[in-house]
Short mmCIF file of C-alpha atoms in Angstrom, two decimals:
data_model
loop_
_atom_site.label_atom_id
_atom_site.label_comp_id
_atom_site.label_asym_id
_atom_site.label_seq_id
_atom_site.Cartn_x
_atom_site.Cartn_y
_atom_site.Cartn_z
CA UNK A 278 -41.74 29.28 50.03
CA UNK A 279 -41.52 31.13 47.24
CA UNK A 280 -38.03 29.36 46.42
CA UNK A 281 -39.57 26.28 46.49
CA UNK A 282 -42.46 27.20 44.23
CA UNK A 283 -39.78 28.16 41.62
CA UNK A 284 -38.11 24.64 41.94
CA UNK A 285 -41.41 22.55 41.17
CA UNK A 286 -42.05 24.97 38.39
CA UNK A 287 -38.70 23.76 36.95
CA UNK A 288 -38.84 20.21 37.83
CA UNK A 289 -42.05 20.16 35.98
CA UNK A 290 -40.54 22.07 33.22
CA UNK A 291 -37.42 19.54 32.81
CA UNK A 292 -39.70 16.61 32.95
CA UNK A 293 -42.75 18.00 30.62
CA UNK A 294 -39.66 19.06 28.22
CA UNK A 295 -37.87 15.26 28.60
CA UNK A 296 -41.01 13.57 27.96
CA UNK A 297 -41.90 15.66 24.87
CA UNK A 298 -38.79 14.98 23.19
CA UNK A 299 -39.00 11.11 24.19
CA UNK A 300 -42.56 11.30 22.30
CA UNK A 301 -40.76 13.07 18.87
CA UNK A 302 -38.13 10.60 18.73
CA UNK A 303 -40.48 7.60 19.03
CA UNK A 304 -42.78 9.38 16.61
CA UNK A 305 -39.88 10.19 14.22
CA UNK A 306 -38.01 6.65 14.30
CA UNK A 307 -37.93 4.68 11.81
CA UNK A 308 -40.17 1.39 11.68
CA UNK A 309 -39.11 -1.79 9.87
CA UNK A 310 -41.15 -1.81 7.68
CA UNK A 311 -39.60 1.57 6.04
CA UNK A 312 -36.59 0.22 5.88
CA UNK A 313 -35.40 -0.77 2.48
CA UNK A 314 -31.65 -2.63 1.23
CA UNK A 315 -30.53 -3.12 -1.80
CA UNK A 316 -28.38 -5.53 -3.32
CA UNK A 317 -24.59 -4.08 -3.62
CA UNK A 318 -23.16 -3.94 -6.77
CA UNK A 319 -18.93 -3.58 -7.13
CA UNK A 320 -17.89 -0.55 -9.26
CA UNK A 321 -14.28 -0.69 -8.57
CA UNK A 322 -12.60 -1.85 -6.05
CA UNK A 323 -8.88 0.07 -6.67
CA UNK A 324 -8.62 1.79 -3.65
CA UNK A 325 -8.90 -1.67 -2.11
CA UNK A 326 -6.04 -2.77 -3.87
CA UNK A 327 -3.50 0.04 -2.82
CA UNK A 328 -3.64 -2.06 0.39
CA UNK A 329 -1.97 -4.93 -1.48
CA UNK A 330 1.52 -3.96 -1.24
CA UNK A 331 5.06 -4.69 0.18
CA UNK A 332 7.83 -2.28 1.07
CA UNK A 333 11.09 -3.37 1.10
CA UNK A 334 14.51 -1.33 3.34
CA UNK A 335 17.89 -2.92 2.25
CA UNK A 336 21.03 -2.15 2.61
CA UNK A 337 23.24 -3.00 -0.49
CA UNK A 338 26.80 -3.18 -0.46
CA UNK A 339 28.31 -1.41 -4.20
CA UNK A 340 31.74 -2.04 -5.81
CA UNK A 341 32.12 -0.72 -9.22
CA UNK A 342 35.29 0.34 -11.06
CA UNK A 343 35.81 2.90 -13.82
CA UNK A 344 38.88 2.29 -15.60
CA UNK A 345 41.66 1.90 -13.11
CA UNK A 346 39.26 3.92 -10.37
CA UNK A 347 37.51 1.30 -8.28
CA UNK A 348 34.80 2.10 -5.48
CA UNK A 349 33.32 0.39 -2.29
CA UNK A 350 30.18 1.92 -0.82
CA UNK A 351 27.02 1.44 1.01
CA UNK A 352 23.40 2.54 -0.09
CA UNK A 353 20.00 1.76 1.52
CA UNK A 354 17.68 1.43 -1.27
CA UNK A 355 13.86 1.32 -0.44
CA UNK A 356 11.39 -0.53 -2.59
CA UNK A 357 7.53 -0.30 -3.11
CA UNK A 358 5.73 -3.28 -4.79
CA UNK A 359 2.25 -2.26 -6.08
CA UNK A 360 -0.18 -3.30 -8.62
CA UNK A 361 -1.66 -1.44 -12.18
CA UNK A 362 -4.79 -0.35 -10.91
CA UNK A 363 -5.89 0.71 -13.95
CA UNK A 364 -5.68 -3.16 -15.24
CA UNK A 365 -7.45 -4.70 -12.92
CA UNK A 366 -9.84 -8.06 -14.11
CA UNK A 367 -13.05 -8.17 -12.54
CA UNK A 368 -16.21 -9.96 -13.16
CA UNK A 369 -18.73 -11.09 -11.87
CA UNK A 370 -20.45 -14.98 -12.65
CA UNK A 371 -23.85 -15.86 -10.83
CA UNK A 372 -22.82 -15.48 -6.97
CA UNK A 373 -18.72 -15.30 -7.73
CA UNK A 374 -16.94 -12.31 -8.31
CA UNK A 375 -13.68 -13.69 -10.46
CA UNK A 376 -10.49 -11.20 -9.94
CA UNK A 377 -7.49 -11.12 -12.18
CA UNK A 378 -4.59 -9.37 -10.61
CA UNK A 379 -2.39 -7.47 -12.66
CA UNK A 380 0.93 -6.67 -13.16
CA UNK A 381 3.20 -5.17 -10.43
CA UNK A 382 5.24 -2.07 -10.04
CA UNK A 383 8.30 -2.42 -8.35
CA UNK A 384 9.86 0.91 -7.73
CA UNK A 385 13.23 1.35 -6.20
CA UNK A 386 14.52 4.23 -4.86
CA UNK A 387 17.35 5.78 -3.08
CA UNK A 388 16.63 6.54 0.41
CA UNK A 389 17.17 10.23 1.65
CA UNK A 390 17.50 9.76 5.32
CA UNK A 391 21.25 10.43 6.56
CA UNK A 392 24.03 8.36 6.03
CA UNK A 393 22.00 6.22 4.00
CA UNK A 394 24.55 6.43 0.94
CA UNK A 395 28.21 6.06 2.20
CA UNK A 396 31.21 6.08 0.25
CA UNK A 397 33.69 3.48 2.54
CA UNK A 398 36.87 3.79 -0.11
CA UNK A 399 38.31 4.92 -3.52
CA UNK A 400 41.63 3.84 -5.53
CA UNK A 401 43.15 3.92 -8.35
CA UNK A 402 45.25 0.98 -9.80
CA UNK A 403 47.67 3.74 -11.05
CA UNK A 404 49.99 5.31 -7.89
CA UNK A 405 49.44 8.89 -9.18
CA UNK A 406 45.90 8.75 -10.61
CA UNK A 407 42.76 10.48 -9.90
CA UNK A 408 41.04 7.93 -7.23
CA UNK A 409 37.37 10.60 -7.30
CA UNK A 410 34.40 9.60 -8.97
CA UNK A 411 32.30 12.66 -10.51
CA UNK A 412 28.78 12.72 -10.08
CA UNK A 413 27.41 11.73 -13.12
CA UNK A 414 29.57 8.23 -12.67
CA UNK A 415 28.17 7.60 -8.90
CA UNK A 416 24.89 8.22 -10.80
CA UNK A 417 25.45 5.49 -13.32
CA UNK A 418 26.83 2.94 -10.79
CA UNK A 419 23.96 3.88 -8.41
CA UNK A 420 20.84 3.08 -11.95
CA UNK A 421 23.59 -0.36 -12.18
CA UNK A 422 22.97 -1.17 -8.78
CA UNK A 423 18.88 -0.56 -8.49
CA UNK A 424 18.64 -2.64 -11.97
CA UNK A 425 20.74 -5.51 -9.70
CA UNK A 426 18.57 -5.05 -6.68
CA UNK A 427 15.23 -5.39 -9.00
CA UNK A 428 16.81 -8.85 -10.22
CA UNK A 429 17.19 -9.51 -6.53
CA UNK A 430 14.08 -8.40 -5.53
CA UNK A 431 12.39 -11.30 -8.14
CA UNK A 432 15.29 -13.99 -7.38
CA UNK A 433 14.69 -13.83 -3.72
CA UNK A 434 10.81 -14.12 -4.39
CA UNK A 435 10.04 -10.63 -2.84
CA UNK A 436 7.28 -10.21 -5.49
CA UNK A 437 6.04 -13.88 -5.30
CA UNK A 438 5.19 -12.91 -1.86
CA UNK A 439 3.75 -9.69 -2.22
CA UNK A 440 1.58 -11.43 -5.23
CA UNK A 441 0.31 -13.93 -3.01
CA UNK A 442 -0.76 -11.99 -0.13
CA UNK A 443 -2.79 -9.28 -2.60
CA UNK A 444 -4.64 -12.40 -3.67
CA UNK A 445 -5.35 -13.66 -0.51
CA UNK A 446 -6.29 -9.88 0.64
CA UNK A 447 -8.73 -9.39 -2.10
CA UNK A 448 -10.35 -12.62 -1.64
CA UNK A 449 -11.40 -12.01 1.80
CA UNK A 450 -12.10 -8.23 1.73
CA UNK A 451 -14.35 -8.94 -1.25
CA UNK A 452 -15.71 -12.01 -0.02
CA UNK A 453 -16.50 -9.87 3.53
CA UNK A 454 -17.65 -6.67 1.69
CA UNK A 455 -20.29 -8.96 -0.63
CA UNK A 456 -20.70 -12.42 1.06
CA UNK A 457 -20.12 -13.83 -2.53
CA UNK A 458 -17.45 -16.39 -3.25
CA UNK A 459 -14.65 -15.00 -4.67
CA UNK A 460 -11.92 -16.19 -6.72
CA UNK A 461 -8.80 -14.52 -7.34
CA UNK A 462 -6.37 -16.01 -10.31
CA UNK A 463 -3.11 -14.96 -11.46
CA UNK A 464 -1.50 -15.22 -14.51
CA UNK A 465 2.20 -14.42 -13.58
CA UNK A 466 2.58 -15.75 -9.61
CA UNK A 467 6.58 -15.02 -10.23
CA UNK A 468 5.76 -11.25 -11.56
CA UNK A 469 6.93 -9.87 -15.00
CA UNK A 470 10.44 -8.72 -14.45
CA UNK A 471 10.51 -5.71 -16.86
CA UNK A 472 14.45 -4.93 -16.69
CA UNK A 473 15.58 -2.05 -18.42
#
């Protein structure tokens, strides 16, 4: 008896406790009418634009001479096109936002992972000469061969592409983010090769 006594007493106590806290949050909810928006207003939208990029993973074949010293080699060369955040054109006209995209980065790089740079043969024109290439000459056939590989990278229309698709990114993430139209223009669709 005495066991069951103690049950109720909790029963009542779980559903007493349930219905109070039912009763605050109903209380404590908020009604529509105290709800309030506001119109949004863009500020910047750069960290939307680091998702407008393109990476690129090629293999390149290199033959380059020095003197009578000739080389063949492989390199895999990685390549990041981005855009100058910092340059970014935006406005906004009545209900369209108008975005000018900027200029690109292209940044090439050697990659690090192993056997990604692979010397396949050295010779010398001369039968007793030095057939080795010292570092600092790899070095400058490896800056000759990422300044070839940026050309490349334009001439195959690796940028054209990566222009096109930040365009077409921007216009619908801003066009979703403020249900305004949006236009996106750019002045150089075929980049701005800037080859050193």
């Amino acid at each position: 008896m005495k066991l069951l006594g103690t049950l109720r007493l909790l029963v009542i106590i779980a559903v007493v406790t349930l219905v109070g806290a039912a009763a605050i949050w109903w209380v404590r909810s908020p009604k529509a009418s105290r709800v309030t928006t506001h119109d949004s207003t863009i500020t910047d939208i750069s960290p939307m634009v680091r998702l407008c990029a393109l990476d690129i993973y090629e293999d390149v074949p290199i033959k380059a001479s020095i003197g009578t010293r000739h080389m063949f080699a492989r390199a895999t060369l990685n390549s990041t096109i981005t855009f100058d955040l910092e340059n970014i054109g935006l406005s906004e006209q009545g209900d369209t936002i108008l975005v000018t995209l900027p200029r690109e980065i292209v940044e090439i790089y050697e990659s690090t992972d192993p056997g990604s740079y692979l010397v396949i043969d050295t010779w010398n024109d001369r039968l007793f000469g030095s057939e080795h290439f010292t570092t600092s000459e790899e070095n400058t056939i490896k800056a000759k061969v990422r300044d070839n590989f940026r050309r490349k990278i334009y001439r195959k229309g690796y940028v054209r592409r990566a222009r096109a698709e930040a365009a077409d990114n921007l216009t619908s993430m801003l066009s979703g983010l403020t249900g305004k139209t949006v236009i996106v223009t750019d002045p150089t669709p075929e980049g701005s090769p800037d080859i050193r």
